[in-house]
């Protein structure tokens, strides 16, 4: 009893240490662009505006994804303040949920030692340490998909009848998955569990699921936002479900197009430094051996669940042309379990195993820290408007507006703590005809939900000449159109963006000299650093 208690205490200390590393990495870099700037700002705007129905990008309804991330993020901002670290707190919490689900599930089936080892593998993998503190929807939906599969798998392995409580937790997890990123929150767990039940001959147990209660739980959690949103924005279903789900999955024109085998390369990289052990476990002979036994045996059912979980989700995301690395975060838990098995089956001395395992752990932590730092520095040099935003946030007066030309500065509203949308200047009629899958399309499609608001935010180039009174303008550093000459003058040159003010006063109460004075004072105070 004492040994078991000590083992569990050790496992919880390992869990706490891995989460501490994750949260430390989350505080170590600026917002990555465009994703972290976009989603970090949506949560901030939600808290500021008090509109918890429509996620908004630059003040416009942004319905690419459901709102769970933004709801939770606005709560984190309210408690912890607005910062890059608090923006990452919610994805990190869900990474913790993924880690906890793995530990509890493996402990139940394979024991304390194997559970702790699987937890160490997952919690020290590059995909977990980077993806677990990256602000987007991927870790949220991955955690809830994993939780749903663990719960449903355990429910069906409980006996002749599924365990009711675990099944209801599975339904609830699917609902939170849908609120995280849409239909894959229920489709992927459903596909994995159905394929597993078919393979193991357990489909008859499906009749004993608490369907009515489960669907009621699912509906109570997942449906209210969709119903309220559809009522206020009649095109919501068509845009979010048809456009952002089915069209993106089957389309040929979206960004990030990769060949079918893309994830077969990405997965071992996400599993670094456990990629080689993972590939070793994928040898066909071992696969055939694992799947050729009595499928009614509980050990075989457990092993087959891991394999089917891995295979179904990899295949699902390999079929569409558009592929993003974070899509396959849901397969990290079964991959970690399979890696842990390689250490059990490796015929080497325990001291050697321990030394190699420890060396891989250290390698992962070092590489994750280096990758975090390098990515942050690259963002600051090439993309981030943080230096300009902090200076602007210091110098900006409440009645002054910020314009942008040439690109959307995703992180500027966040770092400058803007109270009003950035006024985006483009030839929008032409953009509608020619724009691909980019920031311009994000904005004008968001504007279609509220055309009256869009008409005040998405403006034509003529508004910049002459420069409006008390206005500020930001442009990418390499973007200085001739049309600005004479109307605007460069006031501050950041690493990646330029801040402009009017070249001459367009109103007596808003002289450019006053803006320049405030900028100089903020620079002296070090507010822009």
Coordinates of C-alpha atoms in Angstrom, one line a residue:
X1 CA 0.0 0.0 0.0
X2 CA 2.8 2.4 0.9
X3 CA 4.6 1.6 -2.4
X4 CA 1.4 2.3 -4.4
X5 CA 0.9 5.6 -2.5
X6 CA 4.5 6.6 -3.2
X7 CA 4.1 5.7 -6.9
X8 CA 1.0 7.8 -7.3
X9 CA 2.6 10.8 -5.4
X10 CA 5.6 10.5 -7.8
X11 CA 3.2 10.5 -10.8
X12 CA 1.4 13.6 -9.6
X13 CA 4.7 15.4 -9.0
X14 CA 5.7 14.5 -12.6
X15 CA 2.4 15.9 -13.8
X16 CA 3.0 19.1 -11.9
X17 CA 6.5 19.4 -13.2
X18 CA 5.5 19.0 -16.8
X19 CA 2.7 21.6 -16.5
X20 CA 5.2 24.0 -14.9
X21 CA 7.5 23.6 -17.9
X22 CA 4.6 24.2 -20.3
X23 CA 3.5 27.3 -18.4
X24 CA 7.1 28.6 -18.3
X25 CA 7.4 28.2 -22.1
X26 CA 4.1 30.0 -22.5
X27 CA 5.6 33.1 -20.9
X28 CA 8.7 33.1 -23.0
X29 CA 7.8 34.6 -26.4
X30 CA 5.6 37.2 -28.1
X31 CA 2.4 36.2 -29.9
X32 CA 3.0 34.2 -33.0
X33 CA 1.3 35.5 -36.1
X34 CA -1.3 35.3 -37.5
X35 CA -3.0 32.7 -35.2
X36 CA -2.0 33.9 -31.8
X37 CA -2.5 37.5 -32.6
X38 CA -6.0 36.8 -34.1
X39 CA -7.3 34.5 -31.4
X40 CA -5.7 36.3 -28.5
X41 CA -7.3 39.5 -29.6
X42 CA -10.8 37.9 -30.1
X43 CA -10.9 36.9 -26.5
X44 CA -9.7 40.4 -25.4
X45 CA -12.4 42.1 -27.5
X46 CA -15.0 39.8 -26.1
X47 CA -14.2 40.8 -22.6
X48 CA -14.0 44.4 -23.5
X49 CA -17.2 44.6 -25.5
X50 CA -19.3 42.2 -23.4
X51 CA -20.6 40.5 -26.5
X52 CA -20.2 36.8 -25.8
X53 CA -22.4 35.6 -28.7
X54 CA -20.3 36.7 -31.7
X55 CA -16.5 36.3 -31.6
X56 CA -15.1 39.4 -33.3
X57 CA -12.0 40.2 -35.3
X58 CA -11.4 43.9 -35.6
X59 CA -15.0 44.5 -34.4
X60 CA -16.5 42.2 -37.0
X61 CA -18.3 38.9 -36.4
X62 CA -15.7 36.1 -37.0
X63 CA -17.3 32.7 -37.3
X64 CA -14.5 30.5 -38.5
X65 CA -14.7 28.5 -35.2
X66 CA -17.2 28.2 -32.3
X67 CA -16.5 30.3 -29.2
X68 CA -15.3 28.0 -26.4
X69 CA -11.7 29.3 -26.6
X70 CA -12.8 32.9 -26.5
X71 CA -15.2 32.4 -23.7
X72 CA -12.6 30.8 -21.5
X73 CA -9.9 33.2 -22.6
X74 CA -12.0 36.3 -21.7
X75 CA -12.4 34.7 -18.2
X76 CA -8.7 34.2 -18.0
X77 CA -8.1 37.9 -19.0
X78 CA -10.5 39.0 -16.3
X79 CA -8.7 37.1 -13.6
X80 CA -5.1 37.2 -14.8
X81 CA -5.0 40.4 -16.9
X82 CA -4.4 40.7 -20.6
X83 CA -1.0 39.3 -21.6
X84 CA 0.5 36.7 -24.0
X85 CA 0.9 34.4 -21.1
X86 CA -2.8 34.6 -20.0
X87 CA -3.8 34.2 -23.7
X88 CA -2.0 30.9 -23.6
X89 CA -3.3 29.8 -20.3
X90 CA -6.5 28.1 -21.7
X91 CA -4.7 26.0 -24.3
X92 CA -2.2 25.0 -21.6
X93 CA -5.0 23.9 -19.3
X94 CA -6.4 21.7 -22.1
X95 CA -3.0 20.3 -22.6
X96 CA -3.1 19.4 -19.0
X97 CA -6.5 17.8 -19.5
X98 CA -5.0 15.7 -22.3
X99 CA -2.1 14.7 -20.1
X100 CA -4.4 13.8 -17.2
X101 CA -6.7 11.7 -19.4
X102 CA -3.8 9.7 -20.6
X103 CA -2.4 9.1 -17.1
X104 CA -5.7 8.0 -15.6
X105 CA -6.6 5.8 -18.5
X106 CA -3.3 4.0 -18.8
X107 CA -3.1 3.6 -15.0
X108 CA -6.5 1.9 -15.0
X109 CA -5.4 -0.6 -17.7
X110 CA -1.7 -1.0 -17.4
X111 CA -0.7 0.2 -14.0
X112 CA 1.1 3.1 -12.3
X113 CA 4.6 2.7 -13.8
X114 CA 3.4 2.5 -17.4
X115 CA 1.0 5.4 -16.9
X116 CA 3.8 7.6 -15.5
X117 CA 6.1 6.6 -18.4
X118 CA 3.4 7.4 -21.0
X119 CA 2.7 10.7 -19.3
X120 CA 6.4 11.6 -19.4
X121 CA 6.6 10.7 -23.1
X122 CA 3.5 12.8 -24.0
X123 CA 4.4 15.7 -21.7
X124 CA 8.0 16.0 -22.9
X125 CA 7.2 15.6 -26.6
X126 CA 7.8 18.6 -28.9
X127 CA 4.2 18.6 -30.1
X128 CA 2.9 18.8 -26.5
X129 CA 5.3 21.5 -25.3
X130 CA 4.8 23.7 -28.3
X131 CA 1.2 22.9 -29.3
X132 CA 0.1 23.0 -25.7
X133 CA 0.9 26.7 -25.3
X134 CA -0.1 27.9 -28.7
X135 CA -3.2 30.1 -28.9
X136 CA -5.6 28.5 -31.3
X137 CA -8.4 25.9 -31.2
X138 CA -6.3 22.8 -31.9
X139 CA -5.3 21.8 -28.4
X140 CA -8.8 22.4 -27.1
X141 CA -10.5 20.1 -29.6
X142 CA -7.7 17.5 -29.3
X143 CA -8.1 17.4 -25.5
X144 CA -11.8 16.9 -25.7
X145 CA -11.6 14.4 -28.5
X146 CA -9.1 12.4 -26.4
X147 CA -11.3 12.7 -23.3
X148 CA -14.3 11.5 -25.3
X149 CA -12.4 8.5 -26.6
X150 CA -11.0 7.5 -23.2
X151 CA -14.4 7.8 -21.6
X152 CA -16.3 5.9 -24.3
X153 CA -13.6 3.2 -24.5
X154 CA -13.5 2.7 -20.8
X155 CA -17.3 2.6 -20.7
X156 CA -17.5 -0.2 -23.3
X157 CA -14.7 -2.2 -21.6
X158 CA -16.5 -2.0 -18.3
X159 CA -18.5 -5.2 -18.9
X160 CA -21.5 -6.5 -20.9
X161 CA -23.2 -3.1 -20.5
X162 CA -21.4 0.2 -21.0
X163 CA -20.8 2.2 -17.8
X164 CA -23.4 5.0 -17.7
X165 CA -21.4 7.6 -16.0
X166 CA -18.4 7.2 -18.3
X167 CA -20.7 7.2 -21.3
X168 CA -22.3 10.5 -20.2
X169 CA -18.9 12.0 -19.7
X170 CA -18.1 10.9 -23.2
X171 CA -21.2 12.7 -24.6
X172 CA -20.3 15.8 -22.6
X173 CA -16.7 15.7 -23.9
X174 CA -18.0 15.5 -27.5
X175 CA -20.2 18.6 -26.8
X176 CA -17.2 20.6 -25.6
X177 CA -15.2 19.4 -28.6
X178 CA -17.9 20.8 -30.9
X179 CA -17.8 24.1 -29.0
X180 CA -14.1 24.1 -29.4
X181 CA -13.8 23.6 -33.1
X182 CA -17.0 22.3 -34.7
X183 CA -18.2 19.0 -35.9
X184 CA -14.9 17.1 -35.6
X185 CA -15.5 17.3 -31.9
X186 CA -18.1 14.5 -32.3
X187 CA -17.3 13.1 -35.7
X188 CA -13.7 11.9 -34.8
X189 CA -14.5 10.3 -31.5
X190 CA -17.6 8.7 -33.1
X191 CA -15.5 7.3 -36.0
X192 CA -12.8 5.9 -33.7
X193 CA -15.2 4.3 -31.3
X194 CA -17.4 2.9 -34.1
X195 CA -14.4 1.4 -35.9
X196 CA -13.1 -0.1 -32.7
X197 CA -16.5 -1.6 -31.8
X198 CA -16.7 -3.2 -35.2
X199 CA -13.2 -4.6 -35.0
X200 CA -13.7 -6.0 -31.5
X201 CA -17.2 -7.3 -32.1
X202 CA -18.8 -5.1 -29.4
X203 CA -21.4 -3.2 -31.6
X204 CA -24.3 -4.9 -29.8
X205 CA -23.3 -2.9 -26.7
X206 CA -24.2 0.3 -28.5
X207 CA -27.9 -0.5 -27.8
X208 CA -27.3 -0.3 -24.1
X209 CA -25.8 3.2 -24.2
X210 CA -27.8 5.9 -22.4
X211 CA -28.7 7.5 -25.6
X212 CA -31.5 9.8 -24.4
X213 CA -29.6 11.1 -21.5
X214 CA -26.4 11.3 -23.5
X215 CA -28.0 13.3 -26.3
X216 CA -29.7 15.5 -23.8
X217 CA -26.3 16.3 -22.1
X218 CA -24.8 16.9 -25.5
X219 CA -27.6 19.2 -26.7
X220 CA -27.6 21.2 -23.4
X221 CA -23.9 22.0 -23.8
X222 CA -23.4 22.3 -27.5
X223 CA -26.5 23.6 -29.0
X224 CA -27.5 26.8 -27.3
X225 CA -24.8 28.9 -28.9
X226 CA -25.6 27.6 -32.4
X227 CA -29.3 28.2 -31.9
X228 CA -28.8 31.8 -30.6
X229 CA -26.2 32.6 -33.2
X230 CA -28.3 31.3 -36.1
X231 CA -31.2 33.3 -34.8
X232 CA -29.2 36.6 -34.9
X233 CA -27.0 35.7 -37.9
X234 CA -29.1 33.6 -40.4
X235 CA -26.0 32.8 -42.5
X236 CA -24.1 31.3 -39.6
X237 CA -24.8 27.7 -40.3
X238 CA -24.0 28.1 -44.0
X239 CA -20.8 29.9 -43.3
X240 CA -19.4 27.9 -40.3
X241 CA -20.6 24.4 -41.2
X242 CA -20.9 24.4 -45.0
X243 CA -18.1 26.8 -45.7
X244 CA -15.5 26.3 -42.9
X245 CA -16.2 22.6 -42.5
X246 CA -17.3 20.8 -45.6
X247 CA -15.9 23.2 -48.2
X248 CA -12.5 23.5 -46.5
X249 CA -12.3 19.7 -46.1
X250 CA -13.1 19.0 -49.8
X251 CA -11.9 22.2 -51.4
X252 CA -8.8 22.6 -53.6
X253 CA -8.2 26.4 -53.2
X254 CA -7.4 26.8 -49.5
X255 CA -3.9 27.5 -48.1
X256 CA -1.4 24.9 -46.7
X257 CA -1.8 22.3 -49.4
X258 CA 0.3 19.2 -48.8
X259 CA 0.5 15.7 -50.2
X260 CA -1.2 12.7 -48.7
X261 CA 1.9 11.5 -46.7
X262 CA 2.4 14.9 -45.0
X263 CA 1.3 13.7 -41.5
X264 CA 3.5 10.6 -41.7
X265 CA 6.4 12.9 -41.6
X266 CA 4.9 15.4 -39.2
X267 CA 3.9 12.9 -36.5
X268 CA 7.4 11.6 -35.7
X269 CA 8.5 15.3 -35.6
X270 CA 5.7 16.1 -33.1
X271 CA 6.8 13.1 -31.1
X272 CA 10.4 14.3 -30.8
X273 CA 12.5 13.0 -29.1
X274 CA 10.4 9.9 -29.1
X275 CA 10.0 9.7 -32.9
X276 CA 12.5 6.9 -33.4
X277 CA 10.9 4.6 -30.7
X278 CA 7.5 5.5 -32.2
X279 CA 8.6 4.4 -35.7
X280 CA 10.1 1.2 -34.2
X281 CA 6.8 0.4 -32.7
X282 CA 5.1 0.9 -36.1
X283 CA 6.9 -2.0 -37.7
X284 CA 4.3 -4.1 -39.6
X285 CA 5.3 -7.3 -37.8
X286 CA 4.4 -5.8 -34.4
X287 CA 1.2 -4.4 -35.8
X288 CA 0.1 -7.8 -37.1
X289 CA 1.0 -9.5 -33.9
X290 CA -1.0 -7.0 -31.9
X291 CA -4.1 -7.4 -34.1
X292 CA -4.0 -11.1 -34.6
X293 CA -5.0 -12.2 -31.1
X294 CA -8.4 -12.8 -29.6
X295 CA -10.3 -9.6 -30.0
X296 CA -12.5 -10.3 -27.0
X297 CA -9.5 -10.2 -24.7
X298 CA -9.3 -6.9 -22.7
X299 CA -5.6 -6.4 -23.4
X300 CA -6.2 -6.8 -27.2
X301 CA -9.2 -4.5 -27.0
X302 CA -7.1 -1.8 -25.3
X303 CA -4.2 -2.3 -27.8
X304 CA -6.6 -2.1 -30.8
X305 CA -8.2 1.0 -29.5
X306 CA -4.8 2.8 -29.5
X307 CA -4.1 1.6 -33.1
X308 CA -7.5 2.4 -34.4
X309 CA -7.5 5.9 -32.7
X310 CA -4.1 6.6 -34.4
X311 CA -5.0 5.2 -37.8
X312 CA -8.5 6.7 -38.2
X313 CA -7.6 10.2 -37.3
X314 CA -4.4 10.2 -39.4
X315 CA -6.4 8.9 -42.4
X316 CA -9.2 11.5 -41.8
X317 CA -6.8 14.5 -41.9
X318 CA -4.6 13.0 -44.7
X319 CA -7.4 13.0 -47.2
X320 CA -8.0 16.8 -47.7
X321 CA -5.5 18.9 -49.6
X322 CA -5.3 21.6 -46.9
X323 CA -3.2 20.3 -44.0
X324 CA -2.0 22.1 -40.9
X325 CA 0.3 20.6 -38.3
X326 CA -2.0 21.2 -35.3
X327 CA -4.8 19.1 -36.9
X328 CA -3.2 15.8 -35.7
X329 CA -2.7 16.8 -32.1
X330 CA -5.5 14.3 -31.2
X331 CA -3.2 11.4 -32.0
X332 CA -0.5 12.3 -29.5
X333 CA -2.0 10.3 -26.6
X334 CA -2.2 6.9 -28.4
X335 CA 1.2 7.6 -29.9
X336 CA 2.7 8.2 -26.4
X337 CA 1.1 4.9 -25.2
X338 CA 2.7 3.0 -28.1
X339 CA 6.1 4.6 -27.4
X340 CA 5.9 3.6 -23.8
X341 CA 5.4 0.0 -24.9
X342 CA 8.7 0.1 -26.8
X343 CA 10.5 0.7 -23.5
X344 CA 8.7 -2.3 -22.0
X345 CA 9.7 -4.5 -25.0
X346 CA 13.2 -3.2 -25.4
X347 CA 15.5 -6.0 -24.3
X348 CA 18.1 -3.9 -22.5
X349 CA 19.2 -3.5 -18.9
X350 CA 17.1 -1.3 -16.7
X351 CA 20.0 1.1 -16.0
X352 CA 20.6 1.6 -19.7
X353 CA 16.9 2.1 -20.3
X354 CA 16.8 4.7 -17.6
X355 CA 19.8 6.6 -18.9
X356 CA 18.5 6.7 -22.5
X357 CA 15.1 7.8 -21.3
X358 CA 16.6 10.6 -19.2
X359 CA 18.8 11.7 -22.1
X360 CA 15.8 12.0 -24.4
X361 CA 13.8 13.9 -21.8
X362 CA 16.6 16.5 -21.4
X363 CA 17.0 16.7 -25.2
X364 CA 13.3 17.4 -25.6
X365 CA 13.3 20.2 -22.9
X366 CA 16.3 21.8 -24.4
X367 CA 15.0 21.8 -28.0
X368 CA 11.6 23.0 -26.9
X369 CA 13.2 26.0 -25.1
X370 CA 15.5 26.8 -28.1
X371 CA 12.6 26.4 -30.6
X372 CA 10.4 28.7 -28.4
X373 CA 13.1 31.4 -28.3
X374 CA 14.0 31.2 -32.0
X375 CA 10.4 31.3 -33.1
X376 CA 9.8 34.4 -30.8
X377 CA 12.8 36.3 -32.2
X378 CA 11.8 35.5 -35.8
X379 CA 8.3 36.8 -35.1
X380 CA 9.6 40.0 -33.6
X381 CA 12.0 40.6 -36.5
X382 CA 9.7 39.7 -39.4
X383 CA 6.0 40.0 -38.4
X384 CA 5.2 41.5 -35.0
X385 CA 3.9 45.0 -34.5
X386 CA 4.5 44.8 -30.7
X387 CA 7.1 47.5 -30.6
X388 CA 4.9 49.9 -32.6
X389 CA 1.8 48.8 -30.7
X390 CA 3.3 49.5 -27.2
X391 CA 4.4 52.9 -28.3
X392 CA 1.1 53.6 -29.9
X393 CA -0.8 52.4 -26.8
X394 CA 1.1 54.9 -24.7
X395 CA 0.7 57.9 -27.1
X396 CA -2.8 57.3 -28.3
X397 CA -5.6 59.6 -27.1
X398 CA -9.2 58.3 -26.6
X399 CA -10.6 60.3 -29.5
X400 CA -7.9 59.3 -32.0
X401 CA -8.2 56.5 -34.5
X402 CA -5.7 54.0 -35.9
X403 CA -5.6 53.2 -39.6
X404 CA -3.8 50.3 -41.3
X405 CA -2.7 49.8 -44.9
X406 CA -1.0 47.0 -46.7
X407 CA -1.7 44.2 -44.1
X408 CA -3.7 43.5 -41.0
X409 CA -1.5 44.0 -37.9
X410 CA -3.0 41.0 -36.0
X411 CA -1.2 41.7 -32.7
X412 CA -1.4 45.5 -32.7
X413 CA -4.9 45.8 -31.1
X414 CA -3.9 43.3 -28.4
X415 CA -0.6 45.0 -27.4
X416 CA -1.9 48.5 -27.8
X417 CA -5.1 47.6 -25.9
X418 CA -7.2 49.4 -28.5
X419 CA -10.7 50.3 -27.5
X420 CA -11.9 50.7 -31.1
X421 CA -11.3 48.6 -34.3
X422 CA -8.4 49.3 -36.6
X423 CA -9.7 51.1 -39.7
X424 CA -8.5 48.9 -42.6
X425 CA -7.8 50.7 -45.8
X426 CA -8.0 48.6 -49.1
X427 CA -9.6 48.7 -52.4
X428 CA -12.3 46.4 -51.1
X429 CA -14.4 45.9 -54.3
X430 CA -11.3 44.7 -56.1
X431 CA -10.2 42.6 -53.1
X432 CA -13.6 40.8 -53.2
X433 CA -12.9 39.7 -56.8
X434 CA -9.3 38.8 -56.5
X435 CA -8.5 37.8 -52.9
X436 CA -7.5 34.3 -52.0
X437 CA -7.5 32.5 -48.6
X438 CA -5.9 35.4 -46.6
X439 CA -6.5 38.1 -44.1
X440 CA -8.4 40.3 -46.5
X441 CA -11.0 37.5 -47.1
X442 CA -11.3 37.0 -43.3
X443 CA -12.2 40.7 -42.8
X444 CA -14.6 41.2 -45.7
X445 CA -16.4 37.9 -45.0
X446 CA -16.7 38.9 -41.4
X447 CA -18.1 42.2 -42.5
X448 CA -20.8 40.5 -44.5
X449 CA -22.5 39.5 -41.2
X450 CA -22.8 43.2 -40.2
X451 CA -22.5 45.4 -43.3
X452 CA -23.3 48.6 -41.4
X453 CA -20.4 48.0 -39.0
X454 CA -18.2 46.9 -41.9
X455 CA -18.8 50.2 -43.7
X456 CA -17.2 52.1 -40.8
X457 CA -14.2 49.7 -40.5
X458 CA -13.3 48.6 -44.1
X459 CA -12.5 51.8 -45.9
X460 CA -11.3 53.0 -49.3
X461 CA -7.8 54.5 -49.9
X462 CA -9.3 57.9 -50.5
X463 CA -9.8 58.4 -46.7
X464 CA -6.0 58.7 -46.2
X465 CA -5.6 61.8 -48.4
X466 CA -5.6 64.2 -46.8
X467 CA -4.7 62.6 -43.5
X468 CA -7.7 62.6 -41.1
X469 CA -7.4 64.8 -38.0
X470 CA -5.7 63.1 -35.0
X471 CA -5.1 59.9 -37.0
X472 CA -2.4 57.3 -36.8
X473 CA -1.4 54.9 -39.6
X474 CA 0.5 51.7 -39.5
X475 CA 2.0 49.9 -42.5
X476 CA 4.4 47.0 -43.0
X477 CA 7.9 48.3 -42.9
X478 CA 8.5 47.6 -46.6
X479 CA 5.2 49.1 -47.6
X480 CA 5.2 52.8 -48.3
X481 CA 2.9 53.7 -51.2
X482 CA 3.6 56.9 -53.1
X483 CA 0.0 58.0 -52.3
X484 CA 1.1 58.6 -48.7
X485 CA 3.8 61.1 -49.7
X486 CA 2.9 64.6 -48.6
X487 CA -0.1 63.5 -46.5
X488 CA 1.8 61.4 -44.0
X489 CA 5.2 61.3 -42.4
X490 CA 7.0 58.4 -40.7
X491 CA 7.0 58.9 -36.9
X492 CA 8.5 55.6 -35.8
X493 CA 10.2 52.8 -37.6
X494 CA 9.7 49.4 -35.8
X495 CA 11.3 46.1 -36.7
X496 CA 8.5 45.0 -39.0
X497 CA 6.0 47.9 -39.1
X498 CA 6.1 51.7 -39.5
X499 CA 4.0 54.2 -37.6
X500 CA 2.9 57.3 -39.4
X501 CA 1.3 60.6 -38.5
X502 CA -0.1 63.4 -40.6
X503 CA 2.5 65.5 -42.4
X504 CA 0.5 68.7 -41.7
X505 CA -2.4 69.7 -39.5
X506 CA -5.8 69.0 -41.0
X507 CA -7.5 70.5 -37.9
X508 CA -6.2 73.2 -35.5
X509 CA -6.9 71.0 -32.5
X510 CA -4.9 68.0 -33.8
X511 CA -1.4 69.3 -34.8
X512 CA 1.1 66.6 -35.8
X513 CA 3.6 68.2 -33.4
X514 CA 1.4 67.1 -30.5
X515 CA 1.4 63.5 -31.6
X516 CA 5.2 63.6 -32.2
X517 CA 5.7 65.1 -28.7
X518 CA 3.7 62.3 -27.1
X519 CA 5.6 59.7 -29.0
X520 CA 8.9 61.2 -27.9
X521 CA 7.8 61.2 -24.3
X522 CA 6.7 57.6 -24.5
X523 CA 10.0 56.6 -26.0
X524 CA 11.9 58.3 -23.2
X525 CA 9.7 56.4 -20.7
X526 CA 10.6 53.2 -22.4
X527 CA 7.0 52.3 -22.9
X528 CA 7.7 50.9 -26.4
X529 CA 10.1 48.2 -25.3

